[in-house]
XYZ file of C-alpha atoms in Angstrom:
388
model
C 20.039 -28.363 53.983
C 22.015 -31.609 54.329
C 22.362 -33.712 57.427
C 25.282 -36.605 57.084
C 25.262 -35.893 53.309
C 21.339 -36.842 53.048
C 19.162 -33.916 52.180
C 16.447 -33.079 54.376
C 13.601 -34.454 52.619
C 15.570 -37.986 52.431
C 16.633 -38.211 56.178
C 15.046 -40.936 58.035
C 14.649 -42.576 61.497
C 17.976 -44.321 60.953
C 19.843 -41.039 60.036
C 18.325 -39.416 63.253
C 19.320 -42.075 65.401
C 22.873 -41.906 64.215
C 22.971 -38.361 65.206
C 22.369 -39.419 68.545
C 24.553 -42.415 68.472
C 27.290 -40.472 67.303
C 27.269 -37.215 69.405
C 26.834 -35.174 66.347
C 26.957 -31.657 67.746
C 25.210 -28.619 66.652
C 26.669 -26.386 63.870
C 26.088 -23.512 61.457
C 24.298 -25.670 59.493
C 22.420 -28.013 62.114
C 20.454 -27.023 65.395
C 18.310 -29.298 67.578
C 15.244 -28.545 69.584
C 13.551 -30.008 72.064
C 10.245 -27.990 71.459
C 8.190 -26.575 68.707
C 6.088 -23.562 69.940
C 5.119 -20.372 68.016
C 1.652 -19.706 69.479
C 2.703 -16.939 71.722
C 4.491 -13.703 70.116
C 7.687 -14.115 72.003
C 7.827 -18.197 70.732
C 7.024 -16.818 67.263
C 9.616 -14.420 67.276
C 12.437 -17.019 68.452
C 11.071 -19.346 65.679
C 11.368 -16.793 63.174
C 15.103 -15.501 64.477
C 16.278 -19.145 64.231
C 15.041 -19.723 60.877
C 16.162 -16.110 59.302
C 19.705 -16.663 61.313
C 20.076 -20.004 59.318
C 18.961 -18.636 56.030
C 20.941 -15.715 56.179
C 24.382 -18.137 56.696
C 24.556 -21.133 54.829
C 21.005 -22.501 55.128
C 20.813 -25.923 56.900
C 18.493 -27.956 59.185
C 16.673 -27.113 62.598
C 15.673 -30.617 64.095
C 12.786 -30.495 66.702
C 12.251 -33.008 69.101
C 15.562 -33.879 69.897
C 16.775 -33.112 73.858
C 20.464 -32.001 74.195
C 22.876 -32.906 77.005
C 23.280 -30.579 79.678
C 26.516 -29.521 81.387
C 27.062 -28.929 85.188
C 25.294 -26.011 84.755
C 22.218 -27.167 83.228
C 23.315 -25.609 80.100
C 22.770 -27.176 76.472
C 25.776 -28.198 75.259
C 24.928 -28.631 71.752
C 25.246 -32.636 71.602
C 21.935 -34.803 71.202
C 21.195 -37.012 73.871
C 18.123 -38.513 73.348
C 14.573 -38.401 71.290
C 12.012 -36.305 72.981
C 9.514 -36.000 70.352
C 6.698 -33.092 69.639
C 3.021 -33.519 69.899
C 1.474 -33.002 66.053
C -2.419 -33.148 65.701
C -2.429 -32.405 62.204
C 0.180 -32.847 60.192
C -1.146 -31.132 57.232
C -2.118 -27.858 59.288
C 1.280 -27.941 60.921
C 3.389 -27.861 57.484
C 0.728 -24.738 56.441
C 1.112 -22.980 59.571
C 4.803 -22.786 59.489
C 4.854 -22.078 55.759
C 2.699 -19.073 56.055
C 4.290 -17.757 59.517
C 7.498 -17.983 57.961
C 6.491 -16.425 54.355
C 4.549 -13.576 55.903
C 6.885 -12.453 58.647
C 10.225 -12.281 56.657
C 11.179 -9.637 53.998
C 12.182 -10.429 51.506
C 10.078 -13.901 52.280
C 11.594 -17.221 52.790
C 10.438 -19.555 50.360
C 11.101 -23.323 49.252
C 11.283 -24.582 53.030
C 11.643 -28.472 53.118
C 9.560 -29.990 56.207
C 9.718 -33.526 57.264
C 7.855 -35.240 59.967
C 9.707 -38.624 60.857
C 8.215 -41.313 63.459
C 10.567 -42.880 65.782
C 9.452 -45.236 68.416
C 6.168 -43.382 68.283
C 7.601 -40.275 68.781
C 7.445 -37.708 66.164
C 10.420 -35.378 64.746
C 10.194 -32.371 62.311
C 12.984 -31.755 60.517
C 12.823 -28.227 58.671
C 15.428 -27.368 55.999
C 16.319 -24.070 55.174
C 17.961 -22.939 51.656
C 20.963 -20.445 51.756
C 20.053 -17.021 51.101
C 21.238 -16.110 47.343
C 19.781 -12.694 47.070
C 18.909 -9.924 49.807
C 19.541 -11.204 53.187
C 16.108 -11.139 55.004
C 14.736 -9.552 58.274
C 12.254 -10.770 60.390
C 9.136 -8.227 60.339
C 7.038 -9.986 63.011
C 5.633 -7.326 65.415
C 7.669 -4.470 63.678
C 10.750 -6.487 64.585
C 13.032 -5.678 61.971
C 15.934 -7.375 62.863
C 18.762 -9.323 60.979
C 20.235 -12.361 62.356
C 22.926 -14.758 61.519
C 24.668 -17.861 62.887
C 27.553 -19.213 64.411
C 28.447 -22.810 65.802
C 26.908 -21.947 69.055
C 23.738 -20.419 67.899
C 22.181 -17.333 66.408
C 23.191 -13.610 66.579
C 21.884 -10.031 65.530
C 24.497 -8.719 63.560
C 25.726 -4.920 63.387
C 25.400 -2.584 60.911
C 29.095 -3.296 59.431
C 28.050 -7.052 58.752
C 24.686 -6.247 57.519
C 26.319 -4.301 54.815
C 28.768 -7.215 54.075
C 25.681 -9.395 53.825
C 23.996 -7.011 51.176
C 27.165 -6.874 49.411
C 27.619 -10.452 49.202
C 25.026 -11.258 46.324
C 26.951 -9.274 44.081
C 29.972 -10.725 44.654
C 28.486 -14.224 44.526
C 27.601 -13.358 40.888
C 30.665 -11.825 39.937
C 32.457 -14.822 41.062
C 30.540 -17.186 39.210
C 30.719 -14.769 36.343
C 34.465 -14.985 36.389
C 34.389 -18.769 36.813
C 31.770 -19.178 33.901
C 34.090 -16.797 31.768
C 37.378 -18.789 32.554
C 35.917 -21.997 31.627
C 34.489 -20.637 28.224
C 38.111 -19.707 27.437
C 39.706 -22.490 28.359
C 36.929 -24.778 26.492
C 37.298 -22.783 23.258
C 41.077 -22.543 23.322
C 40.767 -26.402 23.696
C 42.843 -26.748 26.634
C 40.006 -28.753 28.685
C 38.934 -31.431 26.396
C 41.388 -32.846 23.277
C 40.524 -33.043 20.213
C 36.995 -30.758 20.515
C 35.314 -29.473 17.655
C 35.080 -25.831 18.240
C 33.702 -24.151 14.969
C 30.656 -23.609 16.346
C 29.325 -24.329 19.727
C 27.009 -23.986 22.561
C 28.103 -24.078 26.330
C 25.733 -24.405 29.483
C 26.816 -24.055 32.957
C 25.203 -25.372 36.383
C 26.960 -23.365 38.820
C 26.071 -24.068 42.413
C 26.494 -21.160 44.791
C 28.343 -23.301 47.228
C 31.127 -23.853 44.749
C 32.667 -20.658 45.719
C 33.434 -22.688 48.692
C 36.344 -23.963 47.025
C 34.964 -27.778 47.577
C 36.328 -30.397 45.705
C 33.947 -33.198 45.004
C 35.157 -36.882 44.984
C 33.046 -38.927 42.603
C 35.578 -41.643 41.725
C 33.476 -44.255 42.583
C 30.064 -42.848 41.655
C 31.080 -41.284 38.214
C 30.720 -44.396 36.160
C 27.044 -44.910 36.881
C 26.411 -41.803 35.644
C 27.153 -42.410 32.040
C 23.825 -43.292 30.908
C 22.218 -40.063 32.612
C 24.963 -37.546 31.086
C 24.222 -38.284 27.395
C 25.870 -35.701 25.625
C 23.634 -33.165 23.237
C 22.860 -35.391 19.881
C 24.972 -38.267 20.855
C 23.695 -41.600 19.500
C 26.996 -43.191 20.908
C 29.040 -42.178 23.897
C 32.179 -42.750 25.876
C 33.459 -41.662 29.036
C 36.896 -40.366 30.819
C 38.270 -38.752 33.765
C 40.320 -36.194 33.596
C 41.855 -32.991 35.333
C 38.923 -31.100 35.817
C 36.595 -34.325 36.860
C 34.541 -36.553 34.889
C 33.210 -36.363 31.217
C 30.824 -38.111 28.933
C 31.605 -37.399 25.157
C 30.782 -38.090 21.573
C 32.643 -37.738 18.896
C 32.691 -38.143 14.923
C 33.819 -41.693 13.753
C 35.784 -40.094 10.496
C 38.388 -37.975 12.555
C 37.327 -38.771 16.174
C 37.143 -35.063 17.137
C 35.003 -34.593 20.186
C 31.544 -32.983 19.357
C 29.626 -33.146 22.690
C 30.534 -33.407 26.076
C 28.987 -33.225 29.566
C 31.061 -32.417 32.434
C 31.055 -33.147 36.083
C 33.506 -30.762 37.408
C 35.512 -31.224 40.853
C 33.838 -28.054 42.244
C 30.407 -29.347 41.814
C 29.384 -27.582 38.649
C 28.724 -29.104 35.824
C 29.453 -28.515 31.970
C 27.684 -29.014 28.617
C 29.164 -28.301 25.109
C 27.990 -29.007 21.792
C 28.963 -28.069 18.005
C 26.193 -31.087 16.977
C 23.467 -28.454 17.041
C 25.034 -26.768 14.002
C 24.481 -28.194 10.246
C 24.902 -27.504 6.871
C 21.227 -26.174 5.823
C 19.938 -26.432 2.397
C 20.030 -22.899 2.130
C 23.331 -22.319 -0.242
C 24.931 -24.448 2.408
C 24.660 -21.409 5.422
C 25.367 -23.030 8.533
C 22.407 -23.071 10.852
C 20.677 -25.024 13.679
C 17.281 -25.788 14.517
C 15.600 -23.665 17.255
C 13.151 -26.141 18.402
C 15.539 -28.620 18.684
C 18.030 -26.544 20.617
C 15.451 -25.615 23.311
C 14.608 -29.750 23.906
C 17.984 -30.185 24.048
C 19.098 -27.698 26.327
C 16.050 -28.480 28.790
C 17.032 -31.830 28.496
C 20.547 -31.847 29.593
C 19.768 -29.195 32.158
C 17.586 -31.205 33.867
C 19.896 -34.455 33.780
C 22.685 -32.427 35.003
C 20.815 -31.023 38.186
C 19.558 -34.384 38.988
C 23.369 -35.889 38.267
C 24.553 -32.888 40.915
C 21.733 -33.899 43.175
C 22.869 -37.561 43.540
C 26.175 -36.312 44.200
C 24.940 -34.185 47.131
C 25.655 -30.711 45.741
C 23.038 -28.301 47.177
C 21.300 -26.064 45.560
C 20.581 -23.119 44.550
C 22.573 -22.964 40.973
C 23.069 -20.365 38.654
C 22.085 -21.586 35.141
C 23.418 -20.198 31.835
C 24.119 -20.963 28.286
C 26.118 -18.966 25.774
C 26.923 -19.214 21.891
C 30.088 -19.106 20.374
C 31.309 -18.579 16.578
C 27.594 -17.844 15.588
C 27.796 -14.939 13.228
C 25.863 -15.190 10.049
C 24.644 -18.713 11.434
C 20.901 -19.037 10.699
C 17.848 -20.102 12.641
C 16.425 -22.930 10.082
C 13.159 -24.127 11.606
C 11.644 -26.703 9.807
C 13.123 -25.590 6.489
C 11.976 -21.869 7.381
C 14.669 -19.361 7.908
C 14.035 -17.389 10.802
C 17.241 -15.047 10.737
C 20.610 -14.956 11.141
C 23.087 -13.971 14.106
C 25.067 -10.575 13.726
C 27.186 -11.160 16.405
C 29.932 -13.893 17.033
C 29.449 -14.640 20.746
C 26.246 -14.538 22.318
C 26.397 -14.770 26.412
C 22.821 -14.909 28.174
C 22.417 -13.927 31.711
C 22.418 -16.099 34.528
C 19.211 -17.991 35.476
C 18.515 -18.561 39.070
C 17.624 -22.105 39.973
C 16.466 -21.825 43.558
C 15.926 -25.773 44.064
C 15.979 -29.031 42.632
C 12.399 -28.903 42.151
C 12.913 -25.705 39.680
C 11.089 -26.170 36.456
C 13.727 -25.564 33.610
C 10.783 -24.865 30.936
C 9.834 -21.887 33.248
C 12.713 -20.695 34.213
C 14.441 -20.777 30.864
C 11.575 -19.413 28.866
C 12.812 -15.437 28.842
C 15.939 -16.742 27.654
C 14.525 -18.583 24.768
C 12.424 -15.183 24.317
C 15.482 -13.488 23.881
C 16.793 -15.924 21.361
C 14.071 -15.963 19.064
C 13.822 -12.087 19.440
C 17.217 -11.834 18.292
C 15.997 -13.353 15.020
C 13.061 -10.576 15.037
C 10.574 -12.395 16.512
C 8.126 -11.552 19.438
C 9.076 -14.745 21.375
C 9.880 -18.503 21.187
C 6.750 -20.549 20.696
C 5.381 -22.338 23.593
C 7.488 -25.090 25.140
C 5.768 -28.497 25.410
């Protein structure tokens, strides 16, 4: 839900003016509407069809209050001509109406809309940011219409049974491609093919994978990256450095005595974010067994994921994300919580399932709690402690 590289809720009046001045045409992820109506049933259907079509395609923005140029036949050309504005009597009421109409008349329900109202020369513009579908496609259920729509550059269209089947298959394909990417990264990292002189005896790996990475986009952060060095603090790092590499940009921490890298955060060129650390593991007081502190792990995982998602926001990588973490070379290591042994790992490698972060407002503590529960249960506990 970006326009001119700006997220829908960050758009300003200057951004809207640029759309008109530069004659930015409609496309799959951008549509202009002169008016906003949904009082009548027919208008409400069209409103829902427009939103569901964009949701089922790539997400995007619908901007209400923009009049398009006409051709010689008085048909809209898709190019913005001027700001016409819409009438809004009560902002809060309108936002609530939009959210209720969309939520109650789509199945599965479309949530996490971004709604912003911008005033330009005393005219009101409504920007509706629509996320990209990452699960089952949604259908409009208003008045038992039960229709699925998608969008092309020139507008929406009802899908046929063959395309509908492909839409249902798409979610599984996304997960499979994300899983393939994750496993390839794990293998390359642990084989020391990504970061030189990496300490991999015991390790944790975290991946934040945007859905849009599947489009093979290459992020150019050659100018921006160095600004992130203070915001990309690796796990347990007290001092750190940065480097550009074939994969993108990394901030890393190393051991003083042999200069081996023990933690790093890597911003990958396809918009993914990778976190690695062997620093969570240490010789414990229990017969020098290697262990880790479970409470410390939770805090550091949440911190790094939160910071990583904020970095992706700043380089304009669009949500949603698959987030996961995995533990490697951990057989017989123990959870050592405040000098109390909670148990030991019986497997050498533990790869937790993906967790979906639908937007930038997603709460890592809430979403990751089931994964932390699984971790504690692997040591015979019922669940992990409450996360402060």
